[in-house]
């Protein structure tokens, strides 16, 4: 059975954990680490080894780039588990390249560039209204610092089907999706402005925003990266 191999971003580069590979190879992670240590100089020819602080401090995973992980595969004797791991590893990095190619092609479109620029105005207008709400709430005794992220997340969830972090979504949207996002952000900005003028209590804003988003009945769409993930 082919299981998806998870890639992790380490200093902006996608890598795979040695522990993840060990699980797919069906070997003890310590055996994998011994192989990496034994041939460390060879691994370093393909780049620096990556490390990351984790809760599982005893295991101390090593994060390998694509070349390093493929080299590790060459050090493993072929078995059904090893062959499956090789296949899944190639598939994981292949999907990563497809994602990046789709993103680059999307960014090259004039429509994308225009919508990205005009979208900044809508985002700025919404941010200003949220900041006014924050000031009003703070004056009333609120200590919630997350209104920007909460409102942004609510908007994204109403529009898109994705598990990608909010901070990265805009770079992955098509011109049509950016246009939809811009429209919704302006609608929510207007709602916040109107409710502030009515002196609505700050605790009522988030439910009102959720209600408005629900009333709009926006059809959700997948973003580029998720569409590639679901290709067969």
Coordinates of C-alpha atoms in Angstrom, one line a residue:
X1 CA 0.0 0.0 0.0
X2 CA 1.4 3.4 -1.0
X3 CA 1.3 6.0 1.8
X4 CA 1.9 9.7 1.3
X5 CA 5.3 10.9 2.4
X6 CA 5.0 14.2 4.2
X7 CA 7.4 17.0 3.3
X8 CA 8.4 19.7 5.8
X9 CA 9.6 23.3 5.2
X10 CA 13.0 23.8 6.8
X11 CA 14.4 27.3 6.2
X12 CA 12.3 27.8 3.2
X13 CA 13.3 24.4 1.6
X14 CA 11.0 21.4 1.4
X15 CA 12.7 18.4 3.1
X16 CA 11.7 15.0 4.4
X17 CA 12.3 13.7 7.9
X18 CA 14.6 10.8 8.5
X19 CA 12.1 9.4 10.9
X20 CA 9.3 9.6 8.3
X21 CA 11.5 7.8 5.8
X22 CA 12.4 5.1 8.4
X23 CA 8.7 4.5 9.0
X24 CA 8.1 4.0 5.3
X25 CA 11.2 1.8 5.0
X26 CA 9.8 -0.2 7.9
X27 CA 13.1 0.0 9.9
X28 CA 14.1 1.5 13.2
X29 CA 14.8 5.2 12.9
X30 CA 18.2 4.6 14.7
X31 CA 19.3 2.4 11.8
X32 CA 18.5 5.2 9.4
X33 CA 20.4 7.7 11.5
X34 CA 23.4 5.3 11.6
X35 CA 23.5 5.2 7.8
X36 CA 23.3 9.0 7.6
X37 CA 26.2 9.3 10.1
X38 CA 28.3 6.6 8.5
X39 CA 28.0 8.4 5.1
X40 CA 27.7 11.9 6.4
X41 CA 30.4 13.3 4.1
X42 CA 28.5 11.9 1.1
X43 CA 25.2 13.4 2.2
X44 CA 26.9 16.8 2.7
X45 CA 27.9 16.8 -0.9
X46 CA 24.2 17.3 -1.7
X47 CA 23.8 20.2 0.8
X48 CA 23.6 20.8 4.6
X49 CA 21.6 18.4 6.7
X50 CA 18.5 20.0 8.2
X51 CA 17.5 20.0 11.8
X52 CA 14.4 21.2 13.7
X53 CA 13.5 21.2 17.3
X54 CA 10.6 18.8 17.9
X55 CA 8.6 17.6 20.9
X56 CA 10.1 14.1 20.3
X57 CA 13.5 15.3 21.4
X58 CA 14.8 11.8 21.9
X59 CA 14.4 11.0 18.2
X60 CA 16.1 14.2 16.8
X61 CA 15.1 13.8 13.2
X62 CA 17.4 14.8 10.4
X63 CA 15.7 16.6 7.5
X64 CA 17.0 15.6 4.1
X65 CA 16.6 17.4 0.8
X66 CA 15.5 15.6 -2.3
X67 CA 19.0 14.5 -3.4
X68 CA 19.9 13.4 0.1
X69 CA 16.8 11.4 0.5
X70 CA 17.2 9.7 -2.8
X71 CA 20.8 8.9 -1.9
X72 CA 19.5 7.3 1.3
X73 CA 17.3 5.1 -0.8
X74 CA 20.3 3.9 -2.7
X75 CA 21.9 2.7 0.6
X76 CA 18.8 0.5 1.4
X77 CA 18.5 -3.0 0.1
X78 CA 15.4 -3.5 -2.2
X79 CA 12.4 -5.0 -0.5
X80 CA 8.7 -4.3 -1.0
X81 CA 8.8 -1.6 1.6
X82 CA 11.9 0.1 0.1
X83 CA 10.4 0.0 -3.4
X84 CA 7.2 1.6 -2.1
X85 CA 9.2 4.2 -0.2
X86 CA 11.2 5.1 -3.3
X87 CA 8.0 5.4 -5.3
X88 CA 6.3 7.6 -2.7
X89 CA 9.4 9.8 -2.3
X90 CA 9.6 10.5 -6.0
X91 CA 5.9 11.1 -6.0
X92 CA 6.1 13.6 -3.1
X93 CA 8.8 15.7 -4.8
X94 CA 7.2 15.4 -8.2
X95 CA 4.0 16.9 -6.8
X96 CA 6.0 19.6 -5.1
X97 CA 7.5 20.6 -8.5
X98 CA 4.0 20.5 -10.2
X99 CA 2.7 22.8 -7.5
X100 CA 5.5 25.3 -8.0
X101 CA 5.2 25.2 -11.8
X102 CA 1.4 25.9 -11.5
X103 CA 2.1 28.7 -9.0
X104 CA 4.8 30.3 -11.3
X105 CA 2.5 30.1 -14.3
X106 CA -0.3 31.7 -12.4
X107 CA 1.9 34.5 -11.2
X108 CA 3.1 35.2 -14.7
X109 CA -0.5 36.1 -15.8
X110 CA -1.2 39.8 -16.2
X111 CA -4.7 39.2 -14.7
X112 CA -3.1 37.8 -11.6
X113 CA -0.6 40.7 -11.2
X114 CA -3.4 43.3 -11.7
X115 CA -5.8 41.5 -9.2
X116 CA -2.9 41.1 -6.7
X117 CA -2.2 44.8 -6.8
X118 CA -5.9 45.9 -6.6
X119 CA -6.5 43.4 -3.9
X120 CA -4.0 45.2 -1.7
X121 CA -6.3 48.2 -1.5
X122 CA -9.3 46.0 -0.4
X123 CA -7.1 44.4 2.2
X124 CA -5.9 47.7 3.4
X125 CA -9.4 49.0 3.8
X126 CA -10.5 45.9 5.7
X127 CA -7.4 46.1 8.0
X128 CA -8.2 49.7 8.8
X129 CA -11.7 48.8 9.8
X130 CA -10.5 45.9 11.9
X131 CA -8.0 48.2 13.6
X132 CA -10.8 50.6 14.5
X133 CA -12.7 47.7 15.9
X134 CA -9.7 46.7 17.9
X135 CA -9.4 50.2 19.4
X136 CA -13.1 50.3 20.3
X137 CA -12.9 46.9 21.9
X138 CA -9.7 47.8 23.8
X139 CA -11.3 50.9 25.1
X140 CA -14.2 48.7 26.4
X141 CA -11.8 46.4 28.2
X142 CA -11.2 43.6 25.6
X143 CA -7.8 42.0 25.5
X144 CA -8.3 39.8 22.4
X145 CA -5.4 40.5 20.0
X146 CA -6.5 38.1 17.3
X147 CA -9.3 39.9 15.5
X148 CA -7.2 40.3 12.3
X149 CA -6.4 36.6 12.0
X150 CA -9.8 35.4 13.2
X151 CA -11.7 37.6 10.6
X152 CA -9.3 36.7 7.9
X153 CA -9.6 33.0 8.6
X154 CA -13.4 33.3 8.6
X155 CA -13.3 34.9 5.1
X156 CA -10.9 32.3 3.7
X157 CA -12.9 29.5 5.1
X158 CA -16.0 30.9 3.4
X159 CA -14.3 31.0 0.1
X160 CA -11.7 28.2 -0.1
X161 CA -11.3 24.5 0.6
X162 CA -7.8 24.2 1.9
X163 CA -5.5 23.2 4.8
X164 CA -2.8 25.7 3.8
X165 CA -1.8 28.3 6.3
X166 CA -3.6 31.6 6.0
X167 CA -0.4 33.6 5.5
X168 CA 0.3 31.7 2.3
X169 CA -3.1 31.5 0.6
X170 CA -3.0 34.7 -1.5
X171 CA 0.0 33.6 -3.5
X172 CA -1.9 30.5 -4.5
X173 CA -5.1 32.1 -5.8
X174 CA -6.2 32.4 -9.4
X175 CA -7.2 35.9 -10.7
X176 CA -10.9 34.9 -10.3
X177 CA -10.4 33.8 -6.7
X178 CA -8.5 37.0 -5.9
X179 CA -11.4 39.0 -7.4
X180 CA -13.9 37.1 -5.2
X181 CA -11.7 37.7 -2.1
X182 CA -11.4 41.4 -2.9
X183 CA -15.2 41.7 -3.1
X184 CA -15.8 39.8 0.2
X185 CA -13.2 41.8 2.0
X186 CA -14.8 45.1 1.0
X187 CA -18.3 43.7 2.0
X188 CA -16.9 42.8 5.5
X189 CA -15.1 46.1 5.8
X190 CA -18.4 47.9 5.1
X191 CA -20.2 45.8 7.6
X192 CA -17.6 46.6 10.3
X193 CA -17.8 50.3 9.5
X194 CA -21.6 50.3 9.7
X195 CA -21.7 48.4 13.0
X196 CA -19.1 50.7 14.5
X197 CA -21.3 53.7 13.6
X198 CA -24.2 52.0 15.4
X199 CA -21.9 51.5 18.4
X200 CA -22.5 47.7 18.3
X201 CA -20.8 45.9 21.2
X202 CA -17.4 44.5 20.1
X203 CA -18.4 40.9 21.1
X204 CA -21.2 40.9 18.5
X205 CA -18.9 41.6 15.5
X206 CA -17.5 38.1 14.9
X207 CA -20.9 36.4 14.9
X208 CA -22.3 39.2 12.6
X209 CA -19.4 38.6 10.2
X210 CA -19.9 34.9 10.2
X211 CA -23.6 35.4 9.6
X212 CA -22.9 37.8 6.7
X213 CA -20.5 35.3 5.1
X214 CA -23.1 32.5 5.4
X215 CA -25.8 34.7 3.9
X216 CA -23.6 35.4 0.8
X217 CA -23.7 31.6 0.0
X218 CA -20.4 31.7 -1.8
X219 CA -19.5 28.5 -3.7
X220 CA -16.2 27.3 -2.2
X221 CA -13.3 26.5 -4.5
X222 CA -9.9 24.6 -4.2
X223 CA -6.7 26.5 -4.5
X224 CA -3.9 25.5 -6.8
X225 CA -1.8 23.4 -4.5
X226 CA -4.8 21.4 -3.3
X227 CA -6.0 20.8 -6.8
X228 CA -2.6 19.2 -7.6
X229 CA -2.8 17.1 -4.4
X230 CA -6.0 15.6 -5.5
X231 CA -4.8 14.7 -9.0
X232 CA -4.7 11.0 -9.8

